[in-house]
Tab-separated table of C-alpha atoms in Angstrom:
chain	number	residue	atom	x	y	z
A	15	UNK	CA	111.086	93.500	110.578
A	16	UNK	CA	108.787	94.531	108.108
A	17	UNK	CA	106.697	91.521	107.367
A	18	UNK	CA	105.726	90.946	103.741
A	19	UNK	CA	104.790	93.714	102.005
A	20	UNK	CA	102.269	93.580	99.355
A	21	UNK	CA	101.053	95.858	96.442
A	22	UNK	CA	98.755	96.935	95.032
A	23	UNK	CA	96.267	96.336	97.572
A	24	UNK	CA	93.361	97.040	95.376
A	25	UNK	CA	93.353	96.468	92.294
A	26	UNK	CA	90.498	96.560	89.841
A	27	UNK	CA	90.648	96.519	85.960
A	28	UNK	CA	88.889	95.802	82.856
A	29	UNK	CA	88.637	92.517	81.289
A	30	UNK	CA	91.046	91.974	78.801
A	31	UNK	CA	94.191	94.341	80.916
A	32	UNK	CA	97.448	93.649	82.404
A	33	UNK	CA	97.892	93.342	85.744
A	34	UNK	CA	100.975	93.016	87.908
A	35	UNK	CA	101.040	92.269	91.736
A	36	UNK	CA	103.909	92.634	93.483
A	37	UNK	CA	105.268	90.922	96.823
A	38	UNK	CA	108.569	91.777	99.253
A	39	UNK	CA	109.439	89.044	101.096
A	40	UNK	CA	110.903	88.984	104.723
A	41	UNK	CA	114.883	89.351	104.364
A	42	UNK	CA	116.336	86.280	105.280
A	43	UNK	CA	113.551	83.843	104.016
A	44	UNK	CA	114.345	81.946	101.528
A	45	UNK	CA	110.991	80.710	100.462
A	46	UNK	CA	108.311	82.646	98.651
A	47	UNK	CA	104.832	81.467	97.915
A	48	UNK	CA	102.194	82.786	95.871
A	49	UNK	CA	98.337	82.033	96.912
A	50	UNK	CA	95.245	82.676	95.448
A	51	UNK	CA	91.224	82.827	97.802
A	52	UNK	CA	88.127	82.806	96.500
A	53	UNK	CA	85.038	81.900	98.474
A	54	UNK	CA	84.637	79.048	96.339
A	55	UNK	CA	88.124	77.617	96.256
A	56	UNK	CA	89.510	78.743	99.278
A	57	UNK	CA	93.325	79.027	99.404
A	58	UNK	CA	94.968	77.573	96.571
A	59	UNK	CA	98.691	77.715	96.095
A	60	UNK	CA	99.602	78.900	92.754
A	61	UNK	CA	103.879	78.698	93.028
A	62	UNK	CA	106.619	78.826	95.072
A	63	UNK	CA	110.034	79.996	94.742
A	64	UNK	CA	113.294	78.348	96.847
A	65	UNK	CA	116.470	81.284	96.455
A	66	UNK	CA	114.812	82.996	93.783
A	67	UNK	CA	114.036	79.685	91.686
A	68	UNK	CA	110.867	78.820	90.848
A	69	UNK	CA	109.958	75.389	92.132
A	70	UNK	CA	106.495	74.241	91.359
A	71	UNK	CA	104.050	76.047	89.729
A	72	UNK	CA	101.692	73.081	89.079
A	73	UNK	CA	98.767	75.439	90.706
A	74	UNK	CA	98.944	77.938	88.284
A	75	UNK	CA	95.720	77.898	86.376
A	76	UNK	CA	96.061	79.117	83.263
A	77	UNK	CA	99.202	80.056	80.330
A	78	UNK	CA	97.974	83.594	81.117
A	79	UNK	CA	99.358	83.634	85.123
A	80	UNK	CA	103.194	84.060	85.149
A	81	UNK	CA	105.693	84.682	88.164
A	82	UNK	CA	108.937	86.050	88.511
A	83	UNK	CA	111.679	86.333	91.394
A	84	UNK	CA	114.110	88.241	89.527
A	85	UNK	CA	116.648	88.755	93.450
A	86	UNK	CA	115.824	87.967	97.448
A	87	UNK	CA	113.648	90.311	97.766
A	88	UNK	CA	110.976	90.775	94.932
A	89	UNK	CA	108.375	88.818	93.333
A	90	UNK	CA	105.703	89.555	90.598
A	91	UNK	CA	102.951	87.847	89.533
A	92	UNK	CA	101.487	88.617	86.726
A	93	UNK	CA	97.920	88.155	84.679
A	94	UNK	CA	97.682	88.421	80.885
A	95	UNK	CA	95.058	89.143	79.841
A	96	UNK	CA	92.857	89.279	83.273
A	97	UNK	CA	89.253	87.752	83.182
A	98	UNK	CA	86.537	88.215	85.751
A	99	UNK	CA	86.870	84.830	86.797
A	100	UNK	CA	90.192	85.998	88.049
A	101	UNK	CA	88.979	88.181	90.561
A	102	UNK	CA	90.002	87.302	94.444
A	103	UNK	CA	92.341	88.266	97.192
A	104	UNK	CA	96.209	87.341	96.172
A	105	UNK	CA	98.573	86.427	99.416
A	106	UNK	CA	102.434	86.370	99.084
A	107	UNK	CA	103.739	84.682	101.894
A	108	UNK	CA	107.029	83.742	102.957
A	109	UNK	CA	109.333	80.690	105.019
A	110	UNK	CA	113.087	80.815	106.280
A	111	UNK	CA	113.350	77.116	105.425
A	112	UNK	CA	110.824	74.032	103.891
A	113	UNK	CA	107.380	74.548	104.374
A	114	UNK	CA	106.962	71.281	106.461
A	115	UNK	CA	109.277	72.431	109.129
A	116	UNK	CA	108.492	76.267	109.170
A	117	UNK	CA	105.408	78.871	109.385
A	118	UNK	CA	104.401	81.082	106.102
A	119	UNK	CA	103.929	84.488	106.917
A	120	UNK	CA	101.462	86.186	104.923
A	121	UNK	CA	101.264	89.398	103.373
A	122	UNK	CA	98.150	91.993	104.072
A	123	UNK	CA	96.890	90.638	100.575
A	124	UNK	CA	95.715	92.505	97.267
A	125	UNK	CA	92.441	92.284	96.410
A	126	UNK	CA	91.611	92.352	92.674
A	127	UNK	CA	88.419	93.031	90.621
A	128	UNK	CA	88.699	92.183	86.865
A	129	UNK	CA	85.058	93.719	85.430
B	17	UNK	CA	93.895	66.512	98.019
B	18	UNK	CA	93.053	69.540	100.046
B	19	UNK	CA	92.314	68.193	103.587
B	20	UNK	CA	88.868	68.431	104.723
B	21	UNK	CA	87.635	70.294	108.216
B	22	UNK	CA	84.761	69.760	110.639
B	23	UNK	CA	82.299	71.402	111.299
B	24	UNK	CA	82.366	74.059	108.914
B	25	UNK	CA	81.016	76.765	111.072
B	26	UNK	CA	80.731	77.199	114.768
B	27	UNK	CA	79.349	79.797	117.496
B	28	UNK	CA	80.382	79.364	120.800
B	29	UNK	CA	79.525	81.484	123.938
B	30	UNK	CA	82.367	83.007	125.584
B	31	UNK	CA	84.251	80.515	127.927
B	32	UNK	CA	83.081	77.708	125.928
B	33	UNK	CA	85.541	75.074	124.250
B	34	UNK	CA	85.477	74.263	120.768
B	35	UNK	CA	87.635	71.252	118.810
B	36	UNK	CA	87.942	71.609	114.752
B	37	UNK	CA	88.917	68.461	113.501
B	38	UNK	CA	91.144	68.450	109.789
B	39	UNK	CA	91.635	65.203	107.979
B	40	UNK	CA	93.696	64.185	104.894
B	41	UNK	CA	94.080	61.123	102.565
B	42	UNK	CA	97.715	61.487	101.812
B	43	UNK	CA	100.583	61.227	104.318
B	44	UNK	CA	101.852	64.055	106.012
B	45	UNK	CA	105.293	65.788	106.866
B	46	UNK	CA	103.117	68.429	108.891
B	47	UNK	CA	99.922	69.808	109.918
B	48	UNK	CA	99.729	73.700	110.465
B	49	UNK	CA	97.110	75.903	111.866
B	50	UNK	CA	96.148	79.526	110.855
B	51	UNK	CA	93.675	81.840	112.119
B	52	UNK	CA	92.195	84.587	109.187
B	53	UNK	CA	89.999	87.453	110.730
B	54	UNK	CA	87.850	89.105	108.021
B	55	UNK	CA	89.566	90.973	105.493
B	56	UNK	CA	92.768	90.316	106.509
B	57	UNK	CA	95.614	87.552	106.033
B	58	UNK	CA	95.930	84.193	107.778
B	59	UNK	CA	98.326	84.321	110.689
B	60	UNK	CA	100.135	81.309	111.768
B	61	UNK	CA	98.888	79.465	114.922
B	62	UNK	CA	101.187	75.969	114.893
B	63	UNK	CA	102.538	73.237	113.399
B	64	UNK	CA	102.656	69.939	114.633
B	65	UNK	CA	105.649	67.903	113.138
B	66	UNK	CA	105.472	64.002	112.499
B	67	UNK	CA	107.255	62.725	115.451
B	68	UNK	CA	105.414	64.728	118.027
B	69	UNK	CA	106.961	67.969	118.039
B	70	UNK	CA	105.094	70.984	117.656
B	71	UNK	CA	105.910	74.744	117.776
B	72	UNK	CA	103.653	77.849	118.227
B	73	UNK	CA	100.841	79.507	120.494
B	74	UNK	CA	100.862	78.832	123.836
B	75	UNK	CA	97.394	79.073	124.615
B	76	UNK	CA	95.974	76.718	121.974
B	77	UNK	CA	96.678	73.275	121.785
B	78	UNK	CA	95.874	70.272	119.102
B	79	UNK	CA	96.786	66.978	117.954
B	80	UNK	CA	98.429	65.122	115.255
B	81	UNK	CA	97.598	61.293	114.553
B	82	UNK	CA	100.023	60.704	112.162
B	83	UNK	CA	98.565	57.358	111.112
B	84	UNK	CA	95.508	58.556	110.709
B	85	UNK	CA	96.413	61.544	109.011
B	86	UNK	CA	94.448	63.817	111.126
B	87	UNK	CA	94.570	66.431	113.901
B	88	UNK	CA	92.376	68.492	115.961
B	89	UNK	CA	92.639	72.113	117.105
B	90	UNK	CA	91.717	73.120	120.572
B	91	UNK	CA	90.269	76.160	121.669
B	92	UNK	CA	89.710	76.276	125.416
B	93	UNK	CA	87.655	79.066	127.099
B	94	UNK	CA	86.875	80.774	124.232
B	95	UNK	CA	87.424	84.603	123.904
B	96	UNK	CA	85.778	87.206	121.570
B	97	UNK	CA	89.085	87.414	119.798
B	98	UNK	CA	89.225	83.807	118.825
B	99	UNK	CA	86.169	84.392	116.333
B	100	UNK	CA	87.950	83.963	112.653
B	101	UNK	CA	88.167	81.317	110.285
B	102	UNK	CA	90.491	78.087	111.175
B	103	UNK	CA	92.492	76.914	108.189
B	104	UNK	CA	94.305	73.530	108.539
B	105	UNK	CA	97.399	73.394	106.255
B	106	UNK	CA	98.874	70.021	105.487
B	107	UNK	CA	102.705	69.396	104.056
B	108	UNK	CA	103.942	66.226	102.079
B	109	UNK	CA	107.113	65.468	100.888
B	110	UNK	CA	108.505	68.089	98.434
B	111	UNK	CA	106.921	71.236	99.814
B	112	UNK	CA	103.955	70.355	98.920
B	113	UNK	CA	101.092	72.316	100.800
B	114	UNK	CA	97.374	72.195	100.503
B	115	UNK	CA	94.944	74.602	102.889
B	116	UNK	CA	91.466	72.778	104.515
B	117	UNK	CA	88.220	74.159	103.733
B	118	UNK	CA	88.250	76.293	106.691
B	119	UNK	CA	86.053	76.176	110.036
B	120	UNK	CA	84.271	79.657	110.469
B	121	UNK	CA	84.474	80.336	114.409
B	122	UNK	CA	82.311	83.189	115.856
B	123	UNK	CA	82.159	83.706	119.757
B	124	UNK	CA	79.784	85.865	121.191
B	125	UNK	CA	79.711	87.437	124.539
């Protein structure tokens, strides 16, 4: 298999811009999470999605993050507008089943710089 | 709510054993270990179930006190390849997940 495929992997934009990261998650899995590191937050778990559905998004910081699982095997997650302050690495991961039972796997990441 | 680890950063020699320690104030489902190398994603190491069951690397080993909410990762006769940062992950009831504060391992020869 694949693994989780992430993209961009760079990303870097002005203040003020779009931006729209996107995450493939391994076929089969029917969990998708979206995380968030920073050196002073560490890992922070923004949403997750169960078949598609988004399930708790209590971790998403601000009206201007937004995610979407629109089938199996896509996710977006979007930033409008961007701020510096928003500037980190963003993992997709993904589960076959509940997270207390299974492993994430993590995709390579996509670092983003909002100037 | 995000679990705490000890010690925050370690060296060890090669060959030498090391134990990070992650502990939580809520109950837990799970506890899960990950290993991140710089610049790239975390990569899963474990889980340890409540009940006693666990699943994952052979060659590392650690602990879950469920009452205490808490559980240890051992590394035994350390290798250069174990240097990375340790991430405990805890789960509760409803998928809910929080990452420790991460334990910054570096083995030198």
């Amino acid at each position: 298999d694949a693994g989780v495929i992430q993209s961009p992997r760079h990303e870097v934009t002005e203040m003020g811009q779009e931006v729209t990261l996107r995450c493939k998650p391994i076929s089969g899995h029917d969990y998708l999470f979206w995380y968030r590191q920073t050196m002073m937050r560490g890992l922070e778990l923004l949403i997750y999605f169960n078949n598609n559905v988004p399930i708790d998004d209590s971790g998403m910081p601000e009206d201007r993050f937004s995610a979407k699982m629109p089938n199996a095997s896509f996710s977006t997650l979007k930033i409008q507008p961007s701020e510096p302050r928003d500037s980190a690495v963003y993992f997709c991961a993904s589960s076959r089943t509940g997270l207390p039972y299974n492993e994430q796997f993590f995709g390579p990441g996509t670092r983003l710089t909002v100037l | 709510q995000q679990p705490v680890q000890s010690p925050q950063a370690v060296i060890l020699r090669e060959g030498e054993d090391a134990v990070i320690n992650c502990s939580s104030s809520k109950a837990l489902y799970s506890v899960h270990w990950y290993r991140q190398k710089h610049g790239e994603a975390p990569v899963f190491l474990m889980i340890l179930l409540k009940g006693g069951e666990q699943k994952g690397h052979d060659k590392i080993s650690a602990s879950f006190n469920e009452k205490k909410q808490q559980s240890s990762l051992y590394l035994t006769a350390s290798q250069l390849s174990y240097s990375g940062t340790y991430f405990c992950g805890t789960a509760r009831k409803g998928n809910q997940f929080y990452f420790g504060t991460g334990t910054s391992l570096t083995v030198i020869p």
